[in-house]
Short mmCIF file of C-alpha atoms and ligand atoms in Angstrom, two decimals:
data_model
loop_
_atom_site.label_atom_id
_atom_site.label_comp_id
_atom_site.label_asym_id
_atom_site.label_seq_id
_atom_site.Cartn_x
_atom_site.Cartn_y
_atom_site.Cartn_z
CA UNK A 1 46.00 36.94 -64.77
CA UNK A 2 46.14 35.55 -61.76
CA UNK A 3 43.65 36.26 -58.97
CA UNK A 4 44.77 33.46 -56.07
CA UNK A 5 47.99 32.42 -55.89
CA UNK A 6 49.50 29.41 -53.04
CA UNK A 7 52.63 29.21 -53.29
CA UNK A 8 53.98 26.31 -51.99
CA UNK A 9 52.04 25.79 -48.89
CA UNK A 10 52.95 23.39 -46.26
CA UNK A 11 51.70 22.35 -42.95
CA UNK A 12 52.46 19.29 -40.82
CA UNK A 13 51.30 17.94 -37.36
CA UNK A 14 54.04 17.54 -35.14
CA UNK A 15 55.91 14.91 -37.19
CA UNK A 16 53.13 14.04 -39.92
CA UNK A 17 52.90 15.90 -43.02
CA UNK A 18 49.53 16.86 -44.20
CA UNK A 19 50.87 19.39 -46.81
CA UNK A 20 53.78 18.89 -48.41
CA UNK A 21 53.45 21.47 -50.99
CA UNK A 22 51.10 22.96 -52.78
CA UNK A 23 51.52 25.37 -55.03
CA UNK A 24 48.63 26.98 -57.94
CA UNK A 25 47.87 29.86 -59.88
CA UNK A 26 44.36 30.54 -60.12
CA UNK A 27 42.62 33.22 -62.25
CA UNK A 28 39.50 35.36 -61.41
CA UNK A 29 36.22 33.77 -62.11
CA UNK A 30 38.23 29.96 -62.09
CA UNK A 31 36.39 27.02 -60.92
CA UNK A 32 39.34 24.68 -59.12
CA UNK A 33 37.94 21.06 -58.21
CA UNK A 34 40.73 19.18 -55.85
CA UNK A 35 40.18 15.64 -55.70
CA UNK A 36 42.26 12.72 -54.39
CA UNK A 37 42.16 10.10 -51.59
CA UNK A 38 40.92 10.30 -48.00
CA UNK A 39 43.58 11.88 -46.15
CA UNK A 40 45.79 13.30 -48.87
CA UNK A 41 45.61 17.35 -47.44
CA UNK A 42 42.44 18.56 -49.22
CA UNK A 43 40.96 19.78 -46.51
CA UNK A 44 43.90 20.99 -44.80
CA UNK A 45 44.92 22.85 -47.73
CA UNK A 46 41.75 24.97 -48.14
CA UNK A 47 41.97 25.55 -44.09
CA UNK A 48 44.84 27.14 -44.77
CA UNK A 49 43.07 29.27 -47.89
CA UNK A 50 40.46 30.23 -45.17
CA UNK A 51 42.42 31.21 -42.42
CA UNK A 52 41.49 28.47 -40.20
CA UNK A 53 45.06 27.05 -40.22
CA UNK A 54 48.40 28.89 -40.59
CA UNK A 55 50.86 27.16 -43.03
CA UNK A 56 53.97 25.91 -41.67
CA UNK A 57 55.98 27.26 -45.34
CA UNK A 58 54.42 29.08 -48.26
CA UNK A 59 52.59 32.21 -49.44
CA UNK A 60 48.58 33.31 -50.17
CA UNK A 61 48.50 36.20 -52.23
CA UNK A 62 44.73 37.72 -53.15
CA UNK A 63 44.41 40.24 -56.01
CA UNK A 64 48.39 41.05 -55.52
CA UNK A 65 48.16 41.24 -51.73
CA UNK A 66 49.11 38.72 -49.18
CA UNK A 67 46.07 37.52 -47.38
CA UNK A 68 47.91 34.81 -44.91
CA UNK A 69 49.11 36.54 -42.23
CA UNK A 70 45.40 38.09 -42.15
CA UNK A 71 42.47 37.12 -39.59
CA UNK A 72 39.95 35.02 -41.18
CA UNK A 73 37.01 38.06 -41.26
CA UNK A 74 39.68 40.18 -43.29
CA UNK A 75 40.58 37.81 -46.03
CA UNK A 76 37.77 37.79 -48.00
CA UNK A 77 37.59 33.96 -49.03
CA UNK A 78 34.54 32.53 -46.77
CA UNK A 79 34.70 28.53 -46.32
CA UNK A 80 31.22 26.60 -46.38
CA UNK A 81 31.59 23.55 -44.79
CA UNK A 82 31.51 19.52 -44.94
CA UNK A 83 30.61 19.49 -41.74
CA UNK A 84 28.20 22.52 -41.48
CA UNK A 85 29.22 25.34 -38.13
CA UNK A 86 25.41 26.71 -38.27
CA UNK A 87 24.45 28.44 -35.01
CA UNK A 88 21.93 25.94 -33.78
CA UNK A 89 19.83 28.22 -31.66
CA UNK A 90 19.30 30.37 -34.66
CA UNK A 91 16.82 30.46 -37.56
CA UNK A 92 17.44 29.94 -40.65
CA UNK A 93 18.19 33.63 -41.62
CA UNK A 94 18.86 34.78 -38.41
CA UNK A 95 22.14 32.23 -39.40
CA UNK A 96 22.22 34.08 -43.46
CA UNK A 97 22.17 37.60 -41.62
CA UNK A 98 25.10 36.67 -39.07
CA UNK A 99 28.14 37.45 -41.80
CA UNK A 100 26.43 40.55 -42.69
CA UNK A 101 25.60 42.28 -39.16
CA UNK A 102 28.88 41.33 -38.36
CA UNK A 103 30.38 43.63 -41.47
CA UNK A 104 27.58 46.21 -40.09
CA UNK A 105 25.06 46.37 -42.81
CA UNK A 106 21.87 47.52 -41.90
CA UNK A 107 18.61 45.27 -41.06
CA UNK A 108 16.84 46.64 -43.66
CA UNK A 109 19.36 45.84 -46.51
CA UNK A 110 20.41 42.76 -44.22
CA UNK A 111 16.73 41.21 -44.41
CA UNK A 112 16.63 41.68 -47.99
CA UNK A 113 19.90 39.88 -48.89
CA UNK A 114 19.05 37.20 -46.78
CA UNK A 115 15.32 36.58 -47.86
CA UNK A 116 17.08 36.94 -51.89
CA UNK A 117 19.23 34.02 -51.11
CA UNK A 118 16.80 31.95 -49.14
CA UNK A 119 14.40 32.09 -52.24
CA UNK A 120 17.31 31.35 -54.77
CA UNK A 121 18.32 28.54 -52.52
CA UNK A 122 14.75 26.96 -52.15
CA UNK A 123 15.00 27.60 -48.14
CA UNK A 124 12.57 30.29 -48.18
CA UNK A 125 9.80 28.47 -46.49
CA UNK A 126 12.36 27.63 -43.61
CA UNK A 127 13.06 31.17 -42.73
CA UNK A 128 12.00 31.31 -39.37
CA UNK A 129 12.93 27.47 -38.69
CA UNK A 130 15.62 26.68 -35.86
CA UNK A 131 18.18 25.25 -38.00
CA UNK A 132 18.74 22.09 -35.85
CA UNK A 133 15.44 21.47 -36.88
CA UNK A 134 16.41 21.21 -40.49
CA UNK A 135 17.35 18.08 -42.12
CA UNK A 136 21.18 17.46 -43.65
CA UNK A 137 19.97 18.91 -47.34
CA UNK A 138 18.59 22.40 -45.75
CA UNK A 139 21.46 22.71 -43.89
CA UNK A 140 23.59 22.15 -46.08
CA UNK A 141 21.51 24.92 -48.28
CA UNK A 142 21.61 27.25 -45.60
CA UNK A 143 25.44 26.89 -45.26
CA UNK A 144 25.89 28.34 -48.72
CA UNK A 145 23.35 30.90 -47.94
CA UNK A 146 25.38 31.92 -45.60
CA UNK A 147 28.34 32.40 -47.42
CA UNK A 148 26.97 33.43 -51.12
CA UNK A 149 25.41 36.42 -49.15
CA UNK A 150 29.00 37.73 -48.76
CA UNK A 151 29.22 38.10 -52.32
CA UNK A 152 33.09 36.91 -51.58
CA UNK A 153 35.52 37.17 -54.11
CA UNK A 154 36.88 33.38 -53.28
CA UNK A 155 34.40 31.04 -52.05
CA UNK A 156 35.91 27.84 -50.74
CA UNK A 157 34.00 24.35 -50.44
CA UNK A 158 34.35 21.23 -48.53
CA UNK A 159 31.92 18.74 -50.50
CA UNK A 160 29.28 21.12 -49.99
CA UNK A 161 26.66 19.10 -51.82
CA UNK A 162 27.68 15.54 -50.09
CA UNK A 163 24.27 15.90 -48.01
CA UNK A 164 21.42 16.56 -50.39
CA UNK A 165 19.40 14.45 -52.71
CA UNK A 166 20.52 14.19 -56.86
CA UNK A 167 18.28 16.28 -57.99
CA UNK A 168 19.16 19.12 -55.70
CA UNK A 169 22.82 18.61 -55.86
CA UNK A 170 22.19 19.01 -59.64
CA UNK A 171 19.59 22.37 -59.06
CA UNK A 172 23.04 23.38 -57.11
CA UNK A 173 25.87 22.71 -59.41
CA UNK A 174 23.83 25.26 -61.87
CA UNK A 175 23.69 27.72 -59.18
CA UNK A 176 27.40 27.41 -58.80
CA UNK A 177 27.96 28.33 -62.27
CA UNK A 178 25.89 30.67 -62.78
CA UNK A 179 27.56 32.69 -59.75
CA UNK A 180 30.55 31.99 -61.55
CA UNK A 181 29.40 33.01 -64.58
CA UNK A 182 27.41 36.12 -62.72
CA UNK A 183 29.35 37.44 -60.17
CA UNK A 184 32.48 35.96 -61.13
CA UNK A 185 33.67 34.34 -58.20
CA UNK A 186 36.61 32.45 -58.00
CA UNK A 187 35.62 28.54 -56.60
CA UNK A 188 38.24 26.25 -55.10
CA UNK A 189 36.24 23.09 -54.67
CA UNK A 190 36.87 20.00 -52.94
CA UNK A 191 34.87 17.13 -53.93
CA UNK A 192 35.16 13.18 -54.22
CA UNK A 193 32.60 13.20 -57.39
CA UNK A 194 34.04 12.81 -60.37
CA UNK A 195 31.07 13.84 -62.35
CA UNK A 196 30.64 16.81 -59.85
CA UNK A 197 34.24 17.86 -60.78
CA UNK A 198 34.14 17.40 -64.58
CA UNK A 199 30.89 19.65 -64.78
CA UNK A 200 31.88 22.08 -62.96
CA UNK A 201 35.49 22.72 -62.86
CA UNK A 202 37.55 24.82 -65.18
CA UNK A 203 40.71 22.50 -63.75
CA UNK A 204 40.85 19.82 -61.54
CA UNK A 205 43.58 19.71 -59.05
CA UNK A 206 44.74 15.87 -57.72
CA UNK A 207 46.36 15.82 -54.71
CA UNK A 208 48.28 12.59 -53.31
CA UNK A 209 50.14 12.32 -50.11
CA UNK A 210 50.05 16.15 -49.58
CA UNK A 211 51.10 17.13 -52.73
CA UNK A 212 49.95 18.03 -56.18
CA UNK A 213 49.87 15.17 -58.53
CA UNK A 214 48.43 16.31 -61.42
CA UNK A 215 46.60 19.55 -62.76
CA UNK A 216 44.58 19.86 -65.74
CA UNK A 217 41.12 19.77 -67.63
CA UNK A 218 38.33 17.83 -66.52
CA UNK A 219 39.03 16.24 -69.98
CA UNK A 220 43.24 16.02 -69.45
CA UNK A 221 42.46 14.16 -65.82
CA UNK A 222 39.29 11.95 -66.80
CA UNK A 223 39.66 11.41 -70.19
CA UNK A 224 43.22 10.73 -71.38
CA UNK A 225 43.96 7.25 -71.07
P1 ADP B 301 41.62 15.14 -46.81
O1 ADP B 301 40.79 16.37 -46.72
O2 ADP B 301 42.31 15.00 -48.13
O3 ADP B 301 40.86 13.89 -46.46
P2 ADP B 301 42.98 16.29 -44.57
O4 ADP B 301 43.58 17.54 -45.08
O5 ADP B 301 41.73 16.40 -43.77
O6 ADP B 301 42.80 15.26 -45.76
O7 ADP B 301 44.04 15.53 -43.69
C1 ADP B 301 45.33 15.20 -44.15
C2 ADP B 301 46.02 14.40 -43.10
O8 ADP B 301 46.33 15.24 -41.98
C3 ADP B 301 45.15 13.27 -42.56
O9 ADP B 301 45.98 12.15 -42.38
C4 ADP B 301 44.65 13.79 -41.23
O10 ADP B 301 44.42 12.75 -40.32
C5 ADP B 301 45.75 14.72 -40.80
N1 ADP B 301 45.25 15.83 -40.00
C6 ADP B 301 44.39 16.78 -40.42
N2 ADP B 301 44.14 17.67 -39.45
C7 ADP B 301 44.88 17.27 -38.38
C8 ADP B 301 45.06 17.78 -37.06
N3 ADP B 301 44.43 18.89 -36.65
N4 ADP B 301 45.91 17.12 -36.25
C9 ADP B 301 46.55 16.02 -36.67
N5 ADP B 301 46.42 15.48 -37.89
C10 ADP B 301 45.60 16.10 -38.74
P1 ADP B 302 37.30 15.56 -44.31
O1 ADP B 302 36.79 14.16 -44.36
O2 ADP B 302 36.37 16.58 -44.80
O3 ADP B 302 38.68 15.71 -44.88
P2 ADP B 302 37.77 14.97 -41.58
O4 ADP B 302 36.45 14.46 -41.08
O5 ADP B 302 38.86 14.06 -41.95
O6 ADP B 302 37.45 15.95 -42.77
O7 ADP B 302 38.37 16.01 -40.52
C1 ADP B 302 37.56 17.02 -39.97
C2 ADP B 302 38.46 17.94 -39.18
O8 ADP B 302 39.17 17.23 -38.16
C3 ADP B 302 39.51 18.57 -40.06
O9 ADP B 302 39.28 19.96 -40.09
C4 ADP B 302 40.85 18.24 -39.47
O10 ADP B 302 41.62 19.41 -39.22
C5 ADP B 302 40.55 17.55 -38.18
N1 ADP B 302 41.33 16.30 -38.12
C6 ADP B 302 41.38 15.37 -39.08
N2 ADP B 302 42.22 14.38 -38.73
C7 ADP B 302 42.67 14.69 -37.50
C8 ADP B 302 43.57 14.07 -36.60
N3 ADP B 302 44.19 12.92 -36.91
N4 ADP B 302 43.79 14.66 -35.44
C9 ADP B 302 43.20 15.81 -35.14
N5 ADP B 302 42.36 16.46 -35.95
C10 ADP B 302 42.11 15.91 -37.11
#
């Protein structure tokens, strides 16, 4: 069944093509890895899953229900980010409460989804830290704070781990799947590791020149000769 569904998204600048098309069926609780060179629409594509970039051509349907001609707080499918749009002037949960006043939950409940995440996360100790004093790693772990305390339905990723050390960007691969496996989120994923991709991704998308190139298995894509 499927949960996402692009169909066949495009979106140029002026006369360069970013997108050409893309089009996927993803099911609920799917981890989608999309890999391919520097400059081949990645990025562009899940801006346009987000809401941070209107498709030239194509459709986004959510659950049945066409999310892109809806505002980016309405759609549901949070974006945590390469390069990371913390408020710096902010602590650490002051920036994992934002999302959540903004919806209009209440301190209270607020405080304790934040402090839940911060522990889970290992930022705990960073709570009341300005963020820009935070190195690339706790950023980067307070972006996905940010978003997992959402609970979103889609959660979209631009290399999230690309800042922090092995061994964290291993402690956060099996937080991934366990929200996967918990919550079941649906993950579209945009990475340049290949061993990143095959452990976590139900398919892996490749993208070339704006367009699908292949889609299949971690196995089908790495492994086939
Ligand atoms: P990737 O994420 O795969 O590296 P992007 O989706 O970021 O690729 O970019 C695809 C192409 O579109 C690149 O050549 C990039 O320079 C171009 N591009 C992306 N955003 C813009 C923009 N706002 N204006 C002009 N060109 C852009
Ligand atoms: P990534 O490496 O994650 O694909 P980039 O660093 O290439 O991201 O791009 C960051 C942002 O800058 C993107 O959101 C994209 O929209 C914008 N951008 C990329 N290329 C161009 C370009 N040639 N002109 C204007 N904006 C661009």
């Amino acid at each position: 069944n499927t949960h996402l569904k692009l169909d066949g998204l495009a979106k140029s600048y002026g006369n360069f093509i970013a997108v050409e098309e893309f089009s996927l069926d993803i099911c609920e609780g799917e981890f989608i890895a999309i890999m391919g060179p520097s400059g081949c629409g990645k990025t562009t594509s899940l801006r346009m899953l987000a809401g941070l970039e209107t498709a030239d051509r194509g459709e986004i349907t959510l659950a049945g229900k066409r999310i892109d001609q809806l505002p980016v707080w309405e759609r549901e499918t949070p974006m945590v980010w390469q390069s990371l749009a913390l408020f710096p002037f902010m602590t650490v949960r002051e920036n994992v409460e934002f999302g959540l006043q903004m919806r209009g939950v209440a301190r209270a409940e607020r405080r304790r989804r934040a402090d839940d995440w911060l522990e889970r996360l290992g930022i705990s100790t960073y709570a009341d830290r300005n963020v820009a004093r935070l190195s690339g790693g706790q950023r980067q772990r307070v972006a996905l704070a940010r978003s997992l305390v959402l609970e979103p339905k889609v959660l979209l990723l631009d290399e999230p781990l690309s800042a922090l050390d092995a061994h964290m960007a291993i402690k956060m691969q099996g937080e991934l799947k366990k929200l996967q496996r918990e919550l079941g989120i649906t993950f579209v994923y945009v990475t340049h590791s290949h061993s990143e991709a095959f452990s976590l991704a139900d398919r892996v998308v490749i993208m070339n020149l704006g367009k699908v190139e292949q889609i299949g298995s971690p196995q089908d894509i790495f492994l086939r000769p």
